[in-house]
mmCIF file with all atom_site columns, C-alpha atoms in Angstrom:
data_model
loop_
_atom_site.group_PDB
_atom_site.id
_atom_site.type_symbol
_atom_site.label_atom_id
_atom_site.label_alt_id
_atom_site.label_comp_id
_atom_site.label_asym_id
_atom_site.label_entity_id
_atom_site.label_seq_id
_atom_site.pdbx_PDB_ins_code
_atom_site.Cartn_x
_atom_site.Cartn_y
_atom_site.Cartn_z
_atom_site.occupancy
_atom_site.B_iso_or_equiv
_atom_site.pdbx_formal_charge
_atom_site.auth_seq_id
_atom_site.auth_comp_id
_atom_site.auth_asym_id
_atom_site.auth_atom_id
_atom_site.pdbx_PDB_model_num
ATOM 1   C CA . MET A 1 1   ? 158.167 104.974 88.866  1.00 54.00 ? 1   MET A CA 1
ATOM 2   C CA . SER A 1 2   ? 154.790 103.470 89.644  1.00 66.00 ? 2   SER A CA 1
ATOM 3   C CA . ARG A 1 3   ? 151.670 105.467 88.448  1.00 78.00 ? 3   ARG A CA 1
ATOM 4   C CA . LYS A 1 4   ? 148.736 105.339 90.535  1.00 93.00 ? 4   LYS A CA 1
ATOM 5   C CA . VAL A 1 5   ? 145.747 104.581 88.188  1.00 96.00 ? 5   VAL A CA 1
ATOM 6   C CA . LEU A 1 6   ? 142.395 106.466 89.395  1.00 97.00 ? 6   LEU A CA 1
ATOM 7   C CA . ALA A 1 7   ? 139.017 104.935 88.286  1.00 98.00 ? 7   ALA A CA 1
ATOM 8   C CA . VAL A 1 8   ? 135.285 107.005 88.449  1.00 98.00 ? 8   VAL A CA 1
ATOM 9   C CA . TYR A 1 9   ? 132.599 104.704 88.973  1.00 98.00 ? 9   TYR A CA 1
ATOM 10  C CA . PRO A 1 10  ? 129.452 107.192 88.015  1.00 97.00 ? 10  PRO A CA 1
ATOM 11  C CA . GLY A 1 11  ? 125.816 106.706 88.863  1.00 95.00 ? 11  GLY A CA 1
ATOM 12  C CA . THR A 1 12  ? 122.995 108.073 90.477  1.00 95.00 ? 12  THR A CA 1
ATOM 13  C CA . PHE A 1 13  ? 122.357 105.076 92.918  1.00 97.00 ? 13  PHE A CA 1
ATOM 14  C CA . ASP A 1 14  ? 119.097 106.020 93.763  1.00 96.00 ? 14  ASP A CA 1
ATOM 15  C CA . PRO A 1 15  ? 119.539 103.702 95.950  1.00 96.00 ? 15  PRO A CA 1
ATOM 16  C CA . MET A 1 16  ? 122.563 101.835 95.761  1.00 97.00 ? 16  MET A CA 1
ATOM 17  C CA . THR A 1 17  ? 122.115 98.108  95.290  1.00 97.00 ? 17  THR A CA 1
ATOM 18  C CA . LEU A 1 18  ? 124.175 95.011  96.434  1.00 97.00 ? 18  LEU A CA 1
ATOM 19  C CA . GLY A 1 19  ? 125.235 95.036  92.335  1.00 95.00 ? 19  GLY A CA 1
ATOM 20  C CA . HIS A 1 20  ? 126.595 98.557  92.682  1.00 96.00 ? 20  HIS A CA 1
ATOM 21  C CA . SER A 1 21  ? 128.632 97.569  95.569  1.00 97.00 ? 21  SER A CA 1
ATOM 22  C CA . ASP A 1 22  ? 129.712 94.604  94.216  1.00 96.00 ? 22  ASP A CA 1
ATOM 23  C CA . VAL A 1 23  ? 131.047 96.204  91.220  1.00 97.00 ? 23  VAL A CA 1
ATOM 24  C CA . ILE A 1 24  ? 132.673 98.973  93.441  1.00 98.00 ? 24  ILE A CA 1
ATOM 25  C CA . ARG A 1 25  ? 134.696 96.331  95.607  1.00 97.00 ? 25  ARG A CA 1
ATOM 26  C CA . ARG A 1 26  ? 135.549 94.594  92.565  1.00 96.00 ? 26  ARG A CA 1
ATOM 27  C CA . ALA A 1 27  ? 136.899 97.988  90.964  1.00 98.00 ? 27  ALA A CA 1
ATOM 28  C CA . ALA A 1 28  ? 138.757 98.540  94.193  1.00 98.00 ? 28  ALA A CA 1
ATOM 29  C CA . GLN A 1 29  ? 140.876 95.843  93.934  1.00 97.00 ? 29  GLN A CA 1
ATOM 30  C CA . LEU A 1 30  ? 141.798 96.601  90.176  1.00 97.00 ? 30  LEU A CA 1
ATOM 31  C CA . PHE A 1 31  ? 142.823 100.174 90.588  1.00 98.00 ? 31  PHE A CA 1
ATOM 32  C CA . ASP A 1 32  ? 144.497 102.055 93.365  1.00 97.00 ? 32  ASP A CA 1
ATOM 33  C CA . GLN A 1 33  ? 141.845 104.593 93.856  1.00 98.00 ? 33  GLN A CA 1
ATOM 34  C CA . VAL A 1 34  ? 138.124 104.582 93.215  1.00 98.00 ? 34  VAL A CA 1
ATOM 35  C CA . ILE A 1 35  ? 135.910 107.882 93.046  1.00 98.00 ? 35  ILE A CA 1
ATOM 36  C CA . VAL A 1 36  ? 132.286 106.781 93.146  1.00 98.00 ? 36  VAL A CA 1
ATOM 37  C CA . GLY A 1 37  ? 131.064 109.556 91.275  1.00 98.00 ? 37  GLY A CA 1
ATOM 38  C CA . VAL A 1 38  ? 126.963 110.420 92.133  1.00 97.00 ? 38  VAL A CA 1
ATOM 39  C CA . ALA A 1 39  ? 125.352 112.157 89.978  1.00 95.00 ? 39  ALA A CA 1
ATOM 40  C CA . ALA A 1 40  ? 123.104 115.025 90.686  1.00 94.00 ? 40  ALA A CA 1
ATOM 41  C CA . ALA A 1 41  ? 120.985 113.476 87.910  1.00 77.00 ? 41  ALA A CA 1
ATOM 42  C CA . HIS A 1 42  ? 118.933 117.047 86.786  1.00 72.00 ? 42  HIS A CA 1
ATOM 43  C CA . HIS A 1 43  ? 117.320 114.577 84.010  1.00 76.00 ? 43  HIS A CA 1
ATOM 44  C CA . LYS A 1 44  ? 115.275 112.549 86.356  1.00 75.00 ? 44  LYS A CA 1
ATOM 45  C CA . LYS A 1 45  ? 113.572 112.602 89.273  1.00 87.00 ? 45  LYS A CA 1
ATOM 46  C CA . THR A 1 46  ? 115.348 110.527 91.988  1.00 93.00 ? 46  THR A CA 1
ATOM 47  C CA . MET A 1 47  ? 113.621 109.173 95.114  1.00 95.00 ? 47  MET A CA 1
ATOM 48  C CA . PHE A 1 48  ? 116.529 110.281 97.382  1.00 96.00 ? 48  PHE A CA 1
ATOM 49  C CA . THR A 1 49  ? 118.281 113.682 97.655  1.00 95.00 ? 49  THR A CA 1
ATOM 50  C CA . LEU A 1 50  ? 121.723 113.914 96.427  1.00 96.00 ? 50  LEU A CA 1
ATOM 51  C CA . ASP A 1 51  ? 122.855 114.142 99.905  1.00 97.00 ? 51  ASP A CA 1
ATOM 52  C CA . GLU A 1 52  ? 121.123 111.013 101.145 1.00 97.00 ? 52  GLU A CA 1
ATOM 53  C CA . ARG A 1 53  ? 122.549 109.020 97.879  1.00 97.00 ? 53  ARG A CA 1
ATOM 54  C CA . ILE A 1 54  ? 126.135 110.219 98.700  1.00 98.00 ? 54  ILE A CA 1
ATOM 55  C CA . GLY A 1 55  ? 125.789 109.385 102.485 1.00 98.00 ? 55  GLY A CA 1
ATOM 56  C CA . MET A 1 56  ? 124.362 105.959 101.690 1.00 98.00 ? 56  MET A CA 1
ATOM 57  C CA . VAL A 1 57  ? 127.186 104.774 99.398  1.00 98.00 ? 57  VAL A CA 1
ATOM 58  C CA . ARG A 1 58  ? 129.686 106.421 102.120 1.00 98.00 ? 58  ARG A CA 1
ATOM 59  C CA . GLU A 1 59  ? 128.245 104.386 104.533 1.00 97.00 ? 59  GLU A CA 1
ATOM 60  C CA . VAL A 1 60  ? 128.027 101.226 102.783 1.00 98.00 ? 60  VAL A CA 1
ATOM 61  C CA . MET A 1 61  ? 131.743 101.463 101.153 1.00 98.00 ? 61  MET A CA 1
ATOM 62  C CA . HIS A 1 62  ? 133.196 102.772 104.608 1.00 97.00 ? 62  HIS A CA 1
ATOM 63  C CA . ASP A 1 63  ? 135.469 99.754  104.625 1.00 97.00 ? 63  ASP A CA 1
ATOM 64  C CA . GLN A 1 64  ? 137.107 100.086 101.594 1.00 97.00 ? 64  GLN A CA 1
ATOM 65  C CA . PRO A 1 65  ? 139.938 102.539 102.073 1.00 97.00 ? 65  PRO A CA 1
ATOM 66  C CA . ASN A 1 66  ? 140.744 103.128 98.695  1.00 98.00 ? 66  ASN A CA 1
ATOM 67  C CA . VAL A 1 67  ? 137.308 104.269 97.637  1.00 98.00 ? 67  VAL A CA 1
ATOM 68  C CA . VAL A 1 68  ? 136.114 107.741 97.784  1.00 98.00 ? 68  VAL A CA 1
ATOM 69  C CA . VAL A 1 69  ? 132.403 109.164 97.098  1.00 98.00 ? 69  VAL A CA 1
ATOM 70  C CA . GLU A 1 70  ? 131.867 112.723 95.679  1.00 98.00 ? 70  GLU A CA 1
ATOM 71  C CA . SER A 1 71  ? 129.018 114.179 93.706  1.00 97.00 ? 71  SER A CA 1
ATOM 72  C CA . PHE A 1 72  ? 129.113 115.561 90.399  1.00 96.00 ? 72  PHE A CA 1
ATOM 73  C CA . SER A 1 73  ? 126.584 117.559 88.009  1.00 94.00 ? 73  SER A CA 1
ATOM 74  C CA . GLY A 1 74  ? 127.341 118.317 84.280  1.00 90.00 ? 74  GLY A CA 1
ATOM 75  C CA . LEU A 1 75  ? 129.126 116.318 81.774  1.00 91.00 ? 75  LEU A CA 1
ATOM 76  C CA . LEU A 1 76  ? 130.934 113.366 83.167  1.00 93.00 ? 76  LEU A CA 1
ATOM 77  C CA . ARG A 1 77  ? 133.823 114.196 80.946  1.00 94.00 ? 77  ARG A CA 1
ATOM 78  C CA . ASP A 1 78  ? 134.405 117.282 83.162  1.00 95.00 ? 78  ASP A CA 1
ATOM 79  C CA . PHE A 1 79  ? 134.266 115.406 86.290  1.00 97.00 ? 79  PHE A CA 1
ATOM 80  C CA . VAL A 1 80  ? 136.668 112.386 85.247  1.00 97.00 ? 80  VAL A CA 1
ATOM 81  C CA . VAL A 1 81  ? 139.178 114.874 83.423  1.00 96.00 ? 81  VAL A CA 1
ATOM 82  C CA . GLY A 1 82  ? 139.044 116.880 86.289  1.00 96.00 ? 82  GLY A CA 1
ATOM 83  C CA . ARG A 1 83  ? 140.241 114.630 89.001  1.00 96.00 ? 83  ARG A CA 1
ATOM 84  C CA . GLY A 1 84  ? 143.030 113.056 86.813  1.00 96.00 ? 84  GLY A CA 1
ATOM 85  C CA . ALA A 1 85  ? 141.262 109.679 86.276  1.00 97.00 ? 85  ALA A CA 1
ATOM 86  C CA . LYS A 1 86  ? 142.209 107.317 83.464  1.00 97.00 ? 86  LYS A CA 1
ATOM 87  C CA . VAL A 1 87  ? 139.563 104.741 83.670  1.00 98.00 ? 87  VAL A CA 1
ATOM 88  C CA . VAL A 1 88  ? 135.595 105.060 83.675  1.00 97.00 ? 88  VAL A CA 1
ATOM 89  C CA . ILE A 1 89  ? 133.923 102.005 85.121  1.00 97.00 ? 89  ILE A CA 1
ATOM 90  C CA . ARG A 1 90  ? 130.684 100.795 83.807  1.00 94.00 ? 90  ARG A CA 1
ATOM 91  C CA . GLY A 1 91  ? 128.619 98.233  85.204  1.00 91.00 ? 91  GLY A CA 1
ATOM 92  C CA . LEU A 1 92  ? 127.043 95.471  82.616  1.00 89.00 ? 92  LEU A CA 1
ATOM 93  C CA . ARG A 1 93  ? 124.088 93.547  84.388  1.00 82.00 ? 93  ARG A CA 1
ATOM 94  C CA . ALA A 1 94  ? 122.744 91.840  81.023  1.00 76.00 ? 94  ALA A CA 1
ATOM 95  C CA . VAL A 1 95  ? 123.366 91.714  77.188  1.00 73.00 ? 95  VAL A CA 1
ATOM 96  C CA . THR A 1 96  ? 120.532 94.441  77.249  1.00 75.00 ? 96  THR A CA 1
ATOM 97  C CA . ASP A 1 97  ? 122.879 96.743  79.071  1.00 78.00 ? 97  ASP A CA 1
ATOM 98  C CA . PHE A 1 98  ? 125.672 96.534  76.291  1.00 84.00 ? 98  PHE A CA 1
ATOM 99  C CA . ASP A 1 99  ? 123.883 98.357  73.511  1.00 85.00 ? 99  ASP A CA 1
ATOM 100 C CA . TYR A 1 100 ? 123.587 101.593 75.333  1.00 86.00 ? 100 TYR A CA 1
ATOM 101 C CA . GLU A 1 101 ? 127.044 101.155 77.562  1.00 87.00 ? 101 GLU A CA 1
ATOM 102 C CA . PHE A 1 102 ? 128.656 100.583 74.092  1.00 87.00 ? 102 PHE A CA 1
ATOM 103 C CA . GLN A 1 103 ? 127.556 103.703 72.888  1.00 89.00 ? 103 GLN A CA 1
ATOM 104 C CA . LEU A 1 104 ? 128.178 105.717 75.729  1.00 88.00 ? 104 LEU A CA 1
ATOM 105 C CA . ALA A 1 105 ? 131.730 104.262 75.741  1.00 90.00 ? 105 ALA A CA 1
ATOM 106 C CA . GLY A 1 106 ? 131.892 105.559 72.239  1.00 91.00 ? 106 GLY A CA 1
ATOM 107 C CA . MET A 1 107 ? 130.798 108.815 73.044  1.00 92.00 ? 107 MET A CA 1
ATOM 108 C CA . ASN A 1 108 ? 132.961 109.331 76.221  1.00 90.00 ? 108 ASN A CA 1
ATOM 109 C CA . ARG A 1 109 ? 136.032 108.126 74.065  1.00 92.00 ? 109 ARG A CA 1
ATOM 110 C CA . SER A 1 110 ? 135.158 110.947 71.736  1.00 93.00 ? 110 SER A CA 1
ATOM 111 C CA . LEU A 1 111 ? 134.899 113.618 74.627  1.00 92.00 ? 111 LEU A CA 1
ATOM 112 C CA . MET A 1 112 ? 138.096 112.068 76.555  1.00 94.00 ? 112 MET A CA 1
ATOM 113 C CA . PRO A 1 113 ? 140.402 110.127 74.359  1.00 95.00 ? 113 PRO A CA 1
ATOM 114 C CA . GLU A 1 114 ? 143.152 109.618 76.980  1.00 96.00 ? 114 GLU A CA 1
ATOM 115 C CA . VAL A 1 115 ? 140.381 108.103 79.447  1.00 96.00 ? 115 VAL A CA 1
ATOM 116 C CA . GLU A 1 116 ? 139.555 104.233 78.966  1.00 96.00 ? 116 GLU A CA 1
ATOM 117 C CA . THR A 1 117 ? 136.048 102.612 79.876  1.00 95.00 ? 117 THR A CA 1
ATOM 118 C CA . VAL A 1 118 ? 136.270 99.499  81.735  1.00 96.00 ? 118 VAL A CA 1
ATOM 119 C CA . PHE A 1 119 ? 133.031 97.072  81.730  1.00 94.00 ? 119 PHE A CA 1
ATOM 120 C CA . LEU A 1 120 ? 132.416 95.071  85.150  1.00 95.00 ? 120 LEU A CA 1
ATOM 121 C CA . THR A 1 121 ? 129.816 92.699  85.379  1.00 90.00 ? 121 THR A CA 1
ATOM 122 C CA . PRO A 1 122 ? 128.313 92.075  89.276  1.00 90.00 ? 122 PRO A CA 1
ATOM 123 C CA . SER A 1 123 ? 128.176 88.470  90.960  1.00 90.00 ? 123 SER A CA 1
ATOM 124 C CA . THR A 1 124 ? 125.682 86.457  88.762  1.00 89.00 ? 124 THR A CA 1
ATOM 125 C CA . SER A 1 125 ? 123.268 86.598  92.124  1.00 90.00 ? 125 SER A CA 1
ATOM 126 C CA . TYR A 1 126 ? 122.925 90.568  91.410  1.00 90.00 ? 126 TYR A CA 1
ATOM 127 C CA . GLN A 1 127 ? 122.703 90.756  87.604  1.00 87.00 ? 127 GLN A CA 1
ATOM 128 C CA . PHE A 1 128 ? 119.097 91.308  87.540  1.00 88.00 ? 128 PHE A CA 1
ATOM 129 C CA . ILE A 1 129 ? 118.972 94.008  90.331  1.00 91.00 ? 129 ILE A CA 1
ATOM 130 C CA . SER A 1 130 ? 118.386 97.636  89.042  1.00 92.00 ? 130 SER A CA 1
ATOM 131 C CA . SER A 1 131 ? 117.881 100.682 91.465  1.00 94.00 ? 131 SER A CA 1
ATOM 132 C CA . THR A 1 132 ? 114.468 101.339 89.384  1.00 92.00 ? 132 THR A CA 1
ATOM 133 C CA . LEU A 1 133 ? 113.022 97.596  90.074  1.00 94.00 ? 133 LEU A CA 1
ATOM 134 C CA . VAL A 1 134 ? 114.245 97.917  93.756  1.00 96.00 ? 134 VAL A CA 1
ATOM 135 C CA . ARG A 1 135 ? 112.431 101.427 94.254  1.00 95.00 ? 135 ARG A CA 1
ATOM 136 C CA . GLU A 1 136 ? 109.054 100.039 92.566  1.00 95.00 ? 136 GLU A CA 1
ATOM 137 C CA . ILE A 1 137 ? 109.279 96.882  95.063  1.00 95.00 ? 137 ILE A CA 1
ATOM 138 C CA . ALA A 1 138 ? 109.588 99.240  97.740  1.00 95.00 ? 138 ALA A CA 1
ATOM 139 C CA . THR A 1 139 ? 107.123 101.454 96.737  1.00 94.00 ? 139 THR A CA 1
ATOM 140 C CA . LEU A 1 140 ? 104.447 98.892  96.154  1.00 93.00 ? 140 LEU A CA 1
ATOM 141 C CA . GLY A 1 141 ? 105.247 97.286  99.820  1.00 91.00 ? 141 GLY A CA 1
ATOM 142 C CA . GLY A 1 142 ? 107.156 94.422  98.478  1.00 92.00 ? 142 GLY A CA 1
ATOM 143 C CA . GLU A 1 143 ? 110.665 93.108  100.169 1.00 92.00 ? 143 GLU A CA 1
ATOM 144 C CA . ALA A 1 144 ? 113.750 94.952  98.473  1.00 94.00 ? 144 ALA A CA 1
ATOM 145 C CA . GLU A 1 145 ? 115.972 94.300  101.607 1.00 93.00 ? 145 GLU A CA 1
ATOM 146 C CA . LYS A 1 146 ? 117.203 90.901  99.774  1.00 94.00 ? 146 LYS A CA 1
ATOM 147 C CA . PHE A 1 147 ? 118.468 93.345  96.763  1.00 96.00 ? 147 PHE A CA 1
ATOM 148 C CA . VAL A 1 148 ? 120.430 96.355  98.854  1.00 97.00 ? 148 VAL A CA 1
ATOM 149 C CA . ASP A 1 149 ? 122.635 96.694  102.045 1.00 97.00 ? 149 ASP A CA 1
ATOM 150 C CA . PRO A 1 150 ? 120.570 96.481  105.232 1.00 96.00 ? 150 PRO A CA 1
ATOM 151 C CA . LEU A 1 151 ? 121.308 100.181 105.862 1.00 96.00 ? 151 LEU A CA 1
ATOM 152 C CA . VAL A 1 152 ? 120.068 101.117 102.428 1.00 97.00 ? 152 VAL A CA 1
ATOM 153 C CA . ALA A 1 153 ? 117.006 98.770  102.957 1.00 96.00 ? 153 ALA A CA 1
ATOM 154 C CA . GLN A 1 154 ? 116.433 100.691 106.396 1.00 96.00 ? 154 GLN A CA 1
ATOM 155 C CA . ARG A 1 155 ? 116.690 103.926 104.828 1.00 96.00 ? 155 ARG A CA 1
ATOM 156 C CA . LEU A 1 156 ? 114.500 102.890 101.628 1.00 96.00 ? 156 LEU A CA 1
ATOM 157 C CA . ALA A 1 157 ? 111.825 101.820 104.139 1.00 94.00 ? 157 ALA A CA 1
ATOM 158 C CA . GLU A 1 158 ? 112.025 105.083 106.144 1.00 94.00 ? 158 GLU A CA 1
ATOM 159 C CA . LYS A 1 159 ? 111.564 107.182 102.648 1.00 94.00 ? 159 LYS A CA 1
ATOM 160 C CA . VAL A 1 160 ? 108.824 104.984 101.442 1.00 93.00 ? 160 VAL A CA 1
ATOM 161 C CA . ARG A 1 161 ? 106.749 105.638 104.832 1.00 91.00 ? 161 ARG A CA 1
ATOM 162 C CA . SER A 1 162 ? 107.626 109.167 104.840 1.00 91.00 ? 162 SER A CA 1
ATOM 163 C CA . LEU A 1 163 ? 106.332 109.445 101.110 1.00 84.00 ? 163 LEU A CA 1
ATOM 164 C CA . GLY A 1 164 ? 103.049 108.012 102.527 1.00 80.00 ? 164 GLY A CA 1
ATOM 165 C CA . ARG A 1 165 ? 103.524 104.674 100.040 1.00 63.00 ? 165 ARG A CA 1
ATOM 166 C CA . ALA A 1 166 ? 103.240 101.129 101.160 1.00 52.00 ? 166 ALA A CA 1
#
């Protein structure tokens, strides 16, 4: 009897970067199903609405049949356990991410001991990309297109124009 392994990759994806999509594709090769959990992000102001972020992730990942995109709010633990997942995927870009992610993994293990945290690194060409930097570059009129999928670049340009920036 084979057991299907379900993984959750949580984040705000504001916006989704090439690093995010790279990690999702890597995870999709390792696990039977990957749920991309788009966080409502009550704790921070996002550029894109929750629906916009979900839509972008779905469109970018449309070619991955074992990737599902859902929103969640509240504790990650409740979302992961509620879906029956056994793995939480976390992306590590650089050693500077490690301290925070290590603390988070320890807390998650305490809250859900039956779930493992798996760290994946994106391709080296994407390791310096963060959503925060992409938003800042786009807002200040820079070329963010090289850090995001073309669809996301279009949405980002539209959003910046609608906000009256750049």
